Amino acid sequence: MNDVQQQIESFRPMLMRLALLQLRNQAWAEDAVSEAMLAAIEGVGSFSQRSKLQTWVVGILKYKVLDQLRLHQRECAYAATDDDDAIEDAVYVPNGHFRDLPDTWDPPAQALQQSQFLSVLEACMDALPGQLGRVFLMREWLEFDTAEICQELGLSSTNVWQMLSRARLRLRQCLQVNWFNHSTP
Amino acid sequence: RSCRDVSALVLAREDRRLNWSERLAIRVHFMICKACPRFEQQVRTMRGALDMWRSYRNGEED
């Protein structure tokens, strides 16, 4: 195994983490990562070094993840839950006002703090339930627009917008509890 | 509109282009509300964090 192949092999845990975050299914994620690594090792001759090796491999993984989403599209149904209403009820009172005045969020400035903040952010994305998380990651990691998400998952645009809003509201709540409540003096 | 409606529009703006009446509703509401501009600041912080996370995970920055 040459240096580049070893380097690609060393990306496996990171690729697995990303694939799981998007697919929320261990078997699908393993398939996507295996196929991505195989494609990267076979195609390493076409790697132009204009980008970093990791960026190139992650780009391949995105296509393999999308293949898995297409393959399992019918298993990815979403139903709104009482939990979604509970999140909204935690934020607003019945007349539509905020239950509590939102805090001013100071984004972390130091590199170490930034790294810890990104870990919390990723954990919060990980905590998004099933299909809500898939749709959110398609938007924020795969960088699909809503029309593309609708097409890939067979959902209406209204449904996708509603899911993305719910995901963002959950993410906000999670960051408030797990980061900003601890970082304010 | 209520804070619930306006903050929903602030979130929706992340994923679609708002029409003129929705944009106007936000501007008018922000004149009389202390909470919603803070909510908007939180959404902007999340936007920056998500962009930073994506760059980091894509290996585009050290």
mmCIF file of C-alpha atoms in Angstrom, chain A residues 14 17-18 21 52 54-55 58 62 88 92 96-98 101-105 114 117 121-122 125 137 139-141 143 146 161 164-165 168 172 176, chain B residues 2-5 7-8 11-12 14-16 33-36 38-39 41-43 45-47 49-54 56-62:
data_model
loop_
_atom_site.group_PDB
_atom_site.id
_atom_site.type_symbol
_atom_site.label_atom_id
_atom_site.label_comp_id
_atom_site.label_asym_id
_atom_site.label_seq_id
_atom_site.Cartn_x
_atom_site.Cartn_y
_atom_site.Cartn_z
ATOM 1 C CA MET A 14 -13.955 10.693 9.542
ATOM 2 C CA ARG A 17 -18.787 9.873 10.884
ATOM 3 C CA LEU A 18 -19.988 12.069 7.997
ATOM 4 C CA LEU A 21 -24.528 11.889 10.162
ATOM 5 C CA LYS A 52 -6.478 18.726 -0.664
ATOM 6 C CA GLN A 54 -9.314 14.996 2.050
ATOM 7 C CA THR A 55 -11.498 17.453 0.113
ATOM 8 C CA VAL A 58 -15.085 13.799 0.824
ATOM 9 C CA LYS A 62 -20.973 12.833 -1.165
ATOM 10 C CA GLU A 88 -42.352 24.988 19.565
ATOM 11 C CA TYR A 92 -43.369 30.306 22.322
ATOM 12 C CA GLY A 96 -47.194 33.690 19.763
ATOM 13 C CA HIS A 97 -44.697 35.649 21.875
ATOM 14 C CA PHE A 98 -41.355 34.187 22.914
ATOM 15 C CA LEU A 101 -36.277 36.789 25.586
ATOM 16 C CA PRO A 102 -33.665 35.160 23.290
ATOM 17 C CA ASP A 103 -30.064 35.579 24.479
ATOM 18 C CA THR A 104 -27.432 37.417 22.484
ATOM 19 C CA TRP A 105 -25.109 34.705 21.171
ATOM 20 C CA GLN A 114 -14.230 27.093 18.001
ATOM 21 C CA PHE A 117 -18.194 24.594 19.534
ATOM 22 C CA LEU A 121 -22.839 21.704 16.768
ATOM 23 C CA GLU A 122 -22.183 18.292 15.197
ATOM 24 C CA MET A 125 -27.072 17.764 14.252
ATOM 25 C CA LEU A 137 -27.757 17.547 6.224
ATOM 26 C CA ARG A 139 -29.208 21.131 2.746
ATOM 27 C CA GLU A 140 -26.206 22.010 4.894
ATOM 28 C CA TRP A 141 -23.592 19.381 3.991
ATOM 29 C CA GLU A 143 -25.563 21.815 -0.237
ATOM 30 C CA THR A 146 -34.884 22.694 -1.631
ATOM 31 C CA TRP A 161 -39.408 23.942 4.145
ATOM 32 C CA LEU A 164 -35.872 22.513 7.602
ATOM 33 C CA SER A 165 -37.487 25.118 9.867
ATOM 34 C CA ARG A 168 -33.214 24.775 12.653
ATOM 35 C CA ARG A 172 -31.057 26.469 18.081
ATOM 36 C CA GLN A 176 -28.655 27.149 23.649
ATOM 37 C CA SER B 2 -46.732 37.456 16.069
ATOM 38 C CA CYS B 3 -43.153 36.623 17.096
ATOM 39 C CA ARG B 4 -43.914 33.000 16.228
ATOM 40 C CA ASP B 5 -44.854 33.966 12.652
ATOM 41 C CA SER B 7 -39.315 34.042 13.613
ATOM 42 C CA ALA B 8 -40.678 31.338 11.278
ATOM 43 C CA LEU B 11 -35.874 30.681 9.639
ATOM 44 C CA ALA B 12 -37.544 30.226 6.239
ATOM 45 C CA GLU B 14 -32.384 30.385 5.199
ATOM 46 C CA ASP B 15 -33.979 28.059 2.653
ATOM 47 C CA ARG B 16 -36.094 30.114 0.276
ATOM 48 C CA CYS B 33 -40.084 43.906 18.960
ATOM 49 C CA LYS B 34 -36.992 43.332 21.076
ATOM 50 C CA ALA B 35 -37.036 39.529 20.946
ATOM 51 C CA CYS B 36 -37.128 38.845 17.196
ATOM 52 C CA ARG B 38 -32.157 38.717 18.915
ATOM 53 C CA PHE B 39 -33.594 35.559 17.399
ATOM 54 C CA GLN B 41 -28.863 37.268 15.490
ATOM 55 C CA GLN B 42 -28.934 33.677 16.769
ATOM 56 C CA VAL B 43 -29.924 32.411 13.312
ATOM 57 C CA THR B 45 -24.644 32.857 14.334
ATOM 58 C CA MET B 46 -25.932 29.390 13.388
ATOM 59 C CA ARG B 47 -25.429 30.232 9.699
ATOM 60 C CA ALA B 49 -21.234 28.077 12.451
ATOM 61 C CA LEU B 50 -22.743 25.742 9.856
ATOM 62 C CA ASP B 51 -20.592 27.263 7.095
ATOM 63 C CA MET B 52 -17.493 26.866 9.285
ATOM 64 C CA TRP B 53 -18.444 23.254 10.125
ATOM 65 C CA ARG B 54 -18.936 22.395 6.438
ATOM 66 C CA TYR B 56 -13.901 21.943 8.342
ATOM 67 C CA ARG B 57 -15.572 18.635 7.463
ATOM 68 C CA ASN B 58 -14.862 19.029 3.748
ATOM 69 C CA GLY B 59 -11.193 19.534 4.593
ATOM 70 C CA GLU B 60 -11.197 23.016 3.098
ATOM 71 C CA GLU B 61 -9.424 24.584 6.051
ATOM 72 C CA ASP B 62 -7.004 23.394 8.722
#
